[in-house]
CSV table of C-alpha atoms and ligand atoms in Angstrom, one decimal:
chain,number,residue,atom,x,y,z
A,120,UNK,CA,10.2,-13.9,27.9
A,121,UNK,CA,6.7,-13.5,26.6
A,122,UNK,CA,5.1,-16.7,25.7
A,123,UNK,CA,4.6,-17.6,22.0
A,124,UNK,CA,1.0,-17.5,21.0
A,125,UNK,CA,-1.0,-17.3,17.8
A,126,UNK,CA,-1.2,-13.7,16.5
A,127,UNK,CA,-4.3,-12.2,15.0
A,128,UNK,CA,-4.7,-9.9,12.0
A,129,UNK,CA,-7.8,-8.0,11.0
A,130,UNK,CA,-8.6,-7.3,7.3
A,131,UNK,CA,-11.5,-6.0,5.3
A,132,UNK,CA,-14.1,-8.7,4.7
A,133,UNK,CA,-15.5,-7.3,1.5
A,134,UNK,CA,-14.5,-4.2,-0.3
A,135,UNK,CA,-11.8,-2.4,-2.1
A,136,UNK,CA,-8.9,-3.6,0.1
A,137,UNK,CA,-10.0,-7.3,0.2
A,138,UNK,CA,-8.4,-8.5,-3.0
A,139,UNK,CA,-5.1,-6.7,-2.5
A,140,UNK,CA,-4.9,-7.9,1.1
A,141,UNK,CA,-5.6,-11.6,0.2
A,142,UNK,CA,-3.0,-11.5,-2.6
A,143,UNK,CA,-0.4,-10.0,-0.3
A,144,UNK,CA,-1.0,-12.6,2.4
A,145,UNK,CA,-1.1,-15.5,-0.1
A,146,UNK,CA,2.0,-14.0,-1.8
A,147,UNK,CA,4.0,-14.6,1.3
A,148,UNK,CA,3.0,-18.2,1.4
A,149,UNK,CA,0.2,-18.1,4.1
A,150,UNK,CA,-2.4,-20.9,3.6
A,151,UNK,CA,-5.9,-20.1,4.8
A,152,UNK,CA,-9.5,-20.3,3.8
A,153,UNK,CA,-11.0,-17.1,2.5
A,154,UNK,CA,-14.4,-18.2,3.5
A,155,UNK,CA,-15.1,-14.8,5.1
A,156,UNK,CA,-18.3,-15.7,7.0
A,157,UNK,CA,-16.1,-17.2,9.7
A,158,UNK,CA,-15.0,-14.9,12.4
A,159,UNK,CA,-11.5,-16.2,12.7
A,160,UNK,CA,-9.8,-18.1,10.0
A,161,UNK,CA,-6.6,-20.0,11.1
A,162,UNK,CA,-3.5,-20.1,8.8
A,163,UNK,CA,-2.4,-23.7,8.4
A,164,UNK,CA,1.3,-22.9,8.1
A,165,UNK,CA,1.8,-19.9,10.4
A,166,UNK,CA,0.6,-19.1,14.0
A,167,UNK,CA,-1.7,-16.5,12.6
A,168,UNK,CA,-5.5,-16.1,12.7
A,169,UNK,CA,-7.3,-13.8,10.3
A,170,UNK,CA,-10.3,-11.8,11.4
A,171,UNK,CA,-12.6,-10.4,8.6
A,172,UNK,CA,-14.4,-7.2,9.4
A,173,UNK,CA,-15.7,-3.8,8.3
A,174,UNK,CA,-12.7,-1.5,7.5
A,175,UNK,CA,-14.1,1.2,9.8
A,176,UNK,CA,-13.8,-1.2,12.8
A,177,UNK,CA,-10.2,-2.3,12.1
A,178,UNK,CA,-8.4,0.6,13.8
A,179,UNK,CA,-10.4,0.0,17.0
A,180,UNK,CA,-9.8,-3.8,16.9
A,181,UNK,CA,-6.1,-3.1,16.7
A,182,UNK,CA,-6.0,-0.2,19.2
A,183,UNK,CA,-7.9,-2.2,21.9
A,184,UNK,CA,-5.9,-5.4,21.4
A,185,UNK,CA,-8.8,-7.5,19.9
A,186,UNK,CA,-6.2,-8.2,17.2
A,187,UNK,CA,-2.4,-7.6,17.1
A,188,UNK,CA,-2.3,-6.5,13.5
A,189,UNK,CA,-4.5,-4.9,11.0
A,190,UNK,CA,-4.5,-4.1,7.3
A,191,UNK,CA,-6.5,-0.9,6.5
A,192,UNK,CA,-6.4,2.4,4.6
A,193,UNK,CA,-4.3,5.1,6.3
A,194,UNK,CA,-7.3,7.3,5.7
A,195,UNK,CA,-9.4,5.3,8.2
A,196,UNK,CA,-6.6,5.3,10.8
A,197,UNK,CA,-6.3,9.0,10.5
A,198,UNK,CA,-10.1,9.5,10.7
A,199,UNK,CA,-10.5,7.3,13.8
A,200,UNK,CA,-7.4,8.8,15.5
A,201,UNK,CA,-6.6,5.3,16.5
A,202,UNK,CA,-3.6,4.7,18.8
A,203,UNK,CA,-1.8,2.1,16.6
A,204,UNK,CA,1.7,1.7,15.3
A,205,UNK,CA,2.1,1.9,11.5
A,206,UNK,CA,4.6,-0.8,10.4
A,207,UNK,CA,4.5,-0.8,6.6
A,208,UNK,CA,3.0,0.9,3.6
A,209,UNK,CA,1.7,-1.9,1.4
A,210,UNK,CA,1.6,-0.4,-2.1
A,211,UNK,CA,-2.1,-0.9,-2.9
A,212,UNK,CA,-5.4,0.8,-2.1
A,213,UNK,CA,-4.0,4.2,-3.2
A,214,UNK,CA,-6.5,7.0,-2.9
A,215,UNK,CA,-6.7,10.6,-1.7
A,216,UNK,CA,-9.1,12.5,0.6
A,217,UNK,CA,-9.9,15.7,-1.4
A,218,UNK,CA,-12.0,18.8,-1.2
A,219,UNK,CA,-14.2,19.3,-4.3
A,220,UNK,CA,-16.7,21.8,-5.4
A,221,UNK,CA,-19.3,21.8,-8.3
A,222,UNK,CA,-17.7,22.7,-11.7
A,223,UNK,CA,-19.8,25.9,-11.9
A,224,UNK,CA,-18.7,27.1,-8.4
A,225,UNK,CA,-16.5,30.2,-8.3
A,226,UNK,CA,-14.5,28.7,-5.4
A,227,UNK,CA,-10.9,28.1,-6.3
A,228,UNK,CA,-9.2,27.1,-3.0
A,229,UNK,CA,-10.1,25.7,0.4
A,230,UNK,CA,-9.7,29.1,2.1
A,231,UNK,CA,-12.6,30.4,0.0
A,232,UNK,CA,-15.0,27.9,1.7
A,233,UNK,CA,-15.1,29.9,5.0
A,234,UNK,CA,-18.7,30.0,6.2
A,235,UNK,CA,-19.8,27.2,3.7
A,236,UNK,CA,-21.5,23.9,4.4
A,237,UNK,CA,-19.3,20.9,3.5
A,238,UNK,CA,-20.6,17.3,3.3
A,239,UNK,CA,-18.3,14.4,4.3
A,240,UNK,CA,-18.0,11.0,5.8
A,241,UNK,CA,-14.7,12.0,7.2
A,242,UNK,CA,-15.7,14.6,9.8
A,243,UNK,CA,-12.5,14.4,12.0
A,244,UNK,CA,-10.0,14.6,9.1
A,245,UNK,CA,-12.0,17.4,7.6
A,246,UNK,CA,-12.3,19.3,10.8
A,247,UNK,CA,-8.6,19.0,11.5
A,248,UNK,CA,-7.8,20.1,7.9
A,249,UNK,CA,-9.9,23.3,8.0
A,250,UNK,CA,-8.7,24.1,11.5
A,251,UNK,CA,-5.1,23.9,10.3
A,252,UNK,CA,-6.0,26.3,7.6
A,253,UNK,CA,-7.8,28.5,10.1
A,254,UNK,CA,-11.0,28.4,8.0
A,255,UNK,CA,-14.4,28.2,9.7
A,256,UNK,CA,-16.8,25.8,7.9
A,257,UNK,CA,-19.9,23.9,8.8
A,258,UNK,CA,-19.5,20.2,8.4
A,259,UNK,CA,-22.4,18.0,7.5
A,260,UNK,CA,-21.7,14.3,8.2
A,261,UNK,CA,-23.1,11.8,5.7
A,262,UNK,CA,-22.4,8.1,5.8
A,263,UNK,CA,-22.4,7.6,2.0
A,264,UNK,CA,-23.1,9.2,-1.4
A,265,UNK,CA,-21.3,12.3,-0.4
A,266,UNK,CA,-20.7,13.2,-4.0
A,267,UNK,CA,-24.4,14.0,-4.6
A,268,UNK,CA,-24.7,16.4,-1.7
A,269,UNK,CA,-23.9,19.6,-3.7
A,270,UNK,CA,-26.5,18.7,-6.4
A,271,UNK,CA,-29.1,18.1,-3.7
A,272,UNK,CA,-28.3,21.5,-2.2
A,273,UNK,CA,-27.1,20.0,1.1
A,274,UNK,CA,-23.6,21.5,0.8
A,275,UNK,CA,-21.6,23.7,-1.4
A,276,UNK,CA,-18.5,21.4,-1.2
A,277,UNK,CA,-17.5,17.9,-0.2
A,278,UNK,CA,-14.5,16.2,1.4
A,279,UNK,CA,-14.4,12.7,-0.1
A,280,UNK,CA,-12.1,9.9,-1.2
A,281,UNK,CA,-11.1,9.5,-4.8
A,282,UNK,CA,-8.7,7.3,-6.6
A,283,UNK,CA,-9.0,8.2,-10.2
A,284,UNK,CA,-11.2,11.2,-9.9
A,285,UNK,CA,-13.9,9.6,-12.1
A,286,UNK,CA,-16.6,9.8,-9.5
A,287,UNK,CA,-15.9,13.5,-9.2
A,288,UNK,CA,-16.1,14.0,-12.9
A,289,UNK,CA,-19.3,12.0,-13.1
A,290,UNK,CA,-20.9,14.2,-10.6
A,291,UNK,CA,-19.7,17.5,-12.1
A,292,UNK,CA,-17.3,18.1,-9.3
A,293,UNK,CA,-13.8,19.6,-9.4
A,294,UNK,CA,-11.0,19.0,-6.9
A,295,UNK,CA,-9.6,22.1,-5.3
A,296,UNK,CA,-7.4,20.7,-2.5
A,297,UNK,CA,-6.0,17.5,-1.0
A,298,UNK,CA,-6.5,16.7,2.6
A,299,UNK,CA,-4.5,13.5,2.7
A,300,UNK,CA,-2.9,10.8,0.5
A,301,UNK,CA,-3.6,7.2,1.5
A,302,UNK,CA,-2.8,3.6,0.8
A,303,UNK,CA,-3.2,0.3,2.6
A,304,UNK,CA,-0.9,0.0,5.6
A,305,UNK,CA,0.0,-2.7,8.1
A,306,UNK,CA,-0.6,-1.4,11.7
A,307,UNK,CA,0.0,-3.0,15.0
A,308,UNK,CA,-1.2,-2.8,18.6
A,309,UNK,CA,1.6,-1.1,20.6
A,310,UNK,CA,1.3,-3.6,23.5
A,311,UNK,CA,1.7,-6.5,21.1
A,312,UNK,CA,4.9,-5.0,19.8
A,313,UNK,CA,6.1,-4.9,23.4
A,314,UNK,CA,5.4,-8.6,24.1
A,315,UNK,CA,8.5,-10.6,23.1
A,316,UNK,CA,6.6,-13.8,22.3
A,317,UNK,CA,4.2,-11.9,20.0
A,318,UNK,CA,6.7,-9.6,18.6
A,319,UNK,CA,8.8,-12.5,17.4
A,320,UNK,CA,5.9,-13.8,15.3
A,321,UNK,CA,5.1,-10.3,14.0
A,322,UNK,CA,8.8,-9.9,13.0
A,323,UNK,CA,8.7,-13.2,11.1
A,324,UNK,CA,5.6,-12.1,9.2
A,325,UNK,CA,7.1,-8.6,8.6
A,326,UNK,CA,10.3,-10.1,7.1
A,327,UNK,CA,8.2,-12.1,4.6
A,328,UNK,CA,6.0,-9.2,3.6
A,329,UNK,CA,9.0,-6.9,3.2
A,330,UNK,CA,10.8,-9.4,1.0
A,331,UNK,CA,7.8,-9.8,-1.1
A,332,UNK,CA,7.3,-6.0,-1.5
A,333,UNK,CA,11.0,-5.5,-2.2
A,334,UNK,CA,11.0,-8.2,-4.9
A,335,UNK,CA,8.3,-6.2,-6.8
A,336,UNK,CA,10.7,-3.3,-7.1
A,337,UNK,CA,13.4,-5.3,-8.8
A,338,UNK,CA,14.0,-7.3,-12.0
A,339,UNK,CA,16.6,-10.0,-12.4
A,340,UNK,CA,18.5,-9.6,-15.7
A,341,UNK,CA,20.9,-11.8,-17.6
A,342,UNK,CA,22.8,-10.6,-20.7
A,343,UNK,CA,25.8,-11.5,-22.9
A,344,UNK,CA,28.5,-9.0,-23.4
A,345,UNK,CA,32.0,-8.6,-24.9
A,346,UNK,CA,34.6,-8.7,-22.1
A,347,UNK,CA,35.7,-5.2,-23.3
A,348,UNK,CA,32.2,-3.8,-22.3
A,349,UNK,CA,32.5,-5.0,-18.7
A,350,UNK,CA,33.7,-1.8,-17.1
A,351,UNK,CA,30.9,0.2,-18.8
A,352,UNK,CA,28.3,-2.4,-17.7
A,353,UNK,CA,29.5,-2.4,-14.1
A,354,UNK,CA,29.1,1.4,-14.2
A,355,UNK,CA,25.6,1.2,-15.5
A,356,UNK,CA,24.3,-1.5,-13.2
A,357,UNK,CA,25.3,-0.7,-9.6
A,358,UNK,CA,22.4,-3.1,-8.7
A,359,UNK,CA,22.1,-4.4,-5.2
A,360,UNK,CA,25.7,-5.7,-5.3
A,361,UNK,CA,28.3,-6.4,-7.9
A,362,UNK,CA,27.0,-8.2,-11.0
A,363,UNK,CA,27.9,-11.9,-11.3
A,364,UNK,CA,30.2,-12.5,-14.4
A,365,UNK,CA,30.3,-15.9,-15.9
A,366,UNK,CA,32.8,-16.9,-18.6
A,367,UNK,CA,31.4,-18.3,-21.9
A,368,UNK,CA,32.9,-20.7,-24.5
A,369,UNK,CA,34.1,-17.8,-26.5
A,370,UNK,CA,36.8,-16.1,-24.4
A,371,UNK,CA,35.9,-12.7,-25.8
A,372,UNK,CA,32.4,-12.9,-24.3
A,373,UNK,CA,30.9,-13.2,-20.8
A,374,UNK,CA,27.4,-13.6,-19.3
A,375,UNK,CA,26.4,-11.0,-16.7
A,376,UNK,CA,23.7,-11.5,-14.1
A,377,UNK,CA,22.4,-8.7,-11.9
A,378,UNK,CA,19.4,-7.1,-10.3
A,379,UNK,CA,18.1,-3.7,-11.3
A,380,UNK,CA,15.4,-1.4,-9.9
A,381,UNK,CA,12.0,-1.5,-11.7
A,382,UNK,CA,11.7,2.3,-11.7
A,383,UNK,CA,14.9,2.8,-13.8
A,384,UNK,CA,14.5,-0.4,-15.8
A,385,UNK,CA,14.1,1.0,-19.4
A,386,UNK,CA,16.8,3.6,-19.0
A,387,UNK,CA,19.3,1.0,-17.8
A,388,UNK,CA,18.4,-1.5,-20.6
A,389,UNK,CA,19.0,1.2,-23.2
A,390,UNK,CA,22.4,2.0,-21.8
A,391,UNK,CA,23.3,-1.6,-21.6
A,392,UNK,CA,22.5,-2.1,-25.2
A,393,UNK,CA,24.6,0.9,-26.1
A,394,UNK,CA,27.5,-0.5,-24.1
A,395,UNK,CA,27.4,-3.7,-26.2
A,396,UNK,CA,25.2,-6.1,-24.2
A,397,UNK,CA,23.0,-8.4,-26.1
A,398,UNK,CA,20.5,-11.3,-25.5
A,399,UNK,CA,19.2,-9.4,-22.5
A,400,UNK,CA,16.9,-11.7,-20.5
A,401,UNK,CA,14.6,-10.1,-17.8
A,402,UNK,CA,12.9,-12.1,-15.1
A,403,UNK,CA,10.7,-11.2,-12.1
A,404,UNK,CA,12.2,-11.5,-8.6
A,405,UNK,CA,9.9,-13.5,-6.4
A,406,UNK,CA,11.4,-12.7,-3.0
A,407,UNK,CA,14.3,-10.4,-2.0
A,408,UNK,CA,16.0,-10.8,1.4
A,409,UNK,CA,18.7,-8.3,2.2
B,698,ATP,P1,-16.8,-1.6,4.6
B,698,ATP,O1,-18.0,-2.4,4.2
B,698,ATP,O2,-15.7,-2.5,5.0
B,698,ATP,O3,-17.1,-0.6,5.6
B,698,ATP,P2,-16.4,0.6,2.7
B,698,ATP,O4,-17.5,0.6,1.7
B,698,ATP,O5,-16.4,1.5,3.8
B,698,ATP,O6,-16.3,-0.9,3.2
B,698,ATP,P3,-14.5,0.6,0.5
B,698,ATP,O7,-15.3,1.4,-0.4
B,698,ATP,O8,-14.4,-0.9,0.2
B,698,ATP,O9,-15.0,0.7,2.0
B,698,ATP,O10,-13.1,1.2,0.7
B,698,ATP,C1,-12.1,0.7,1.6
B,698,ATP,C2,-10.8,1.5,1.5
B,698,ATP,O11,-10.3,1.4,0.2
B,698,ATP,C3,-11.0,3.0,1.7
B,698,ATP,O12,-11.0,3.3,3.1
B,698,ATP,C4,-9.7,3.5,1.1
B,698,ATP,O13,-8.6,3.3,2.0
B,698,ATP,C5,-9.5,2.5,-0.1
B,698,ATP,N1,-9.8,3.1,-1.4
B,698,ATP,C6,-9.1,2.9,-2.6
B,698,ATP,N2,-9.6,3.5,-3.6
B,698,ATP,C7,-10.8,4.1,-3.2
B,698,ATP,C8,-11.8,4.9,-3.9
B,698,ATP,N3,-11.7,5.2,-5.1
B,698,ATP,N4,-12.8,5.3,-3.1
B,698,ATP,C9,-12.9,4.9,-1.8
B,698,ATP,N5,-11.9,4.2,-1.2
B,698,ATP,C10,-10.9,3.8,-1.8
B,699,ZN,ZN1,-16.3,1.2,5.7
């Protein structure tokens, strides 16, 4: 049996992933200071210490065992080629690593970039991408402001991150290909997962994060319906399990409670109304344990 010890998690100190990560951790009930100048911040109610760092350093912290867990963009894990285990996609920090060219360029696809100079802060991901395509390009590594490289004449295309595409538009660039899709992920050090004392705490944390992520995908609904509509309602709301049916003072009517998936929410509500349900009350689900 491995001995129980406090586990460590690295997250971005300040940047695009910080807010989403803090709200995820707070959303599972962890209590800690977000005074990010401190190296390690202890959670008061869980054997977890949080380390705030640059996002670029997080894969290495996790891979070398400085921390057991990390929350970082999948794009950074891919770029660093870090030897870590991806445990969960976290549903925020969505972005894509894309190939873009100036609007006036005649280039229509990545294959047409053979022999061109391409600016990027993601040299490894870019290299691997063009190698997969069998296209020979010259990569120019820049640490920032990659989007201005074509206008400066440094490169004829870029490989850069974009979420909404607005930076591309602003710089008169047009996306021609996608290198990878990314979002924030929870990653673990493989040896930590192999240590029973540590793994137990990681599992406790994982259960909490999963239940919180799952809850966001569902709504709890209550409705009144004529008894005669019940078969149709059961058909429409397979839910997670059978709906709960509660008798009302009027024997012709019942109250129905069930859980439905957010992504088919409106479609189901419309069908319920057609089936005769009324006074439909919708509530968020806070945690969902299955
Ligand atoms: P650090 O100071 O920690 O090195 P940074 O400036 O390198 O920060 P940010 O710009 O904060 O990093 O981006 C962090 C992560 O947020 C990215 O690696 C990516 O996973 C994600 N992200 C989400 N949307 C975008 C976007 N529009 N542009 C860039 N990154 C994005
Ligand atoms: Zn960074």
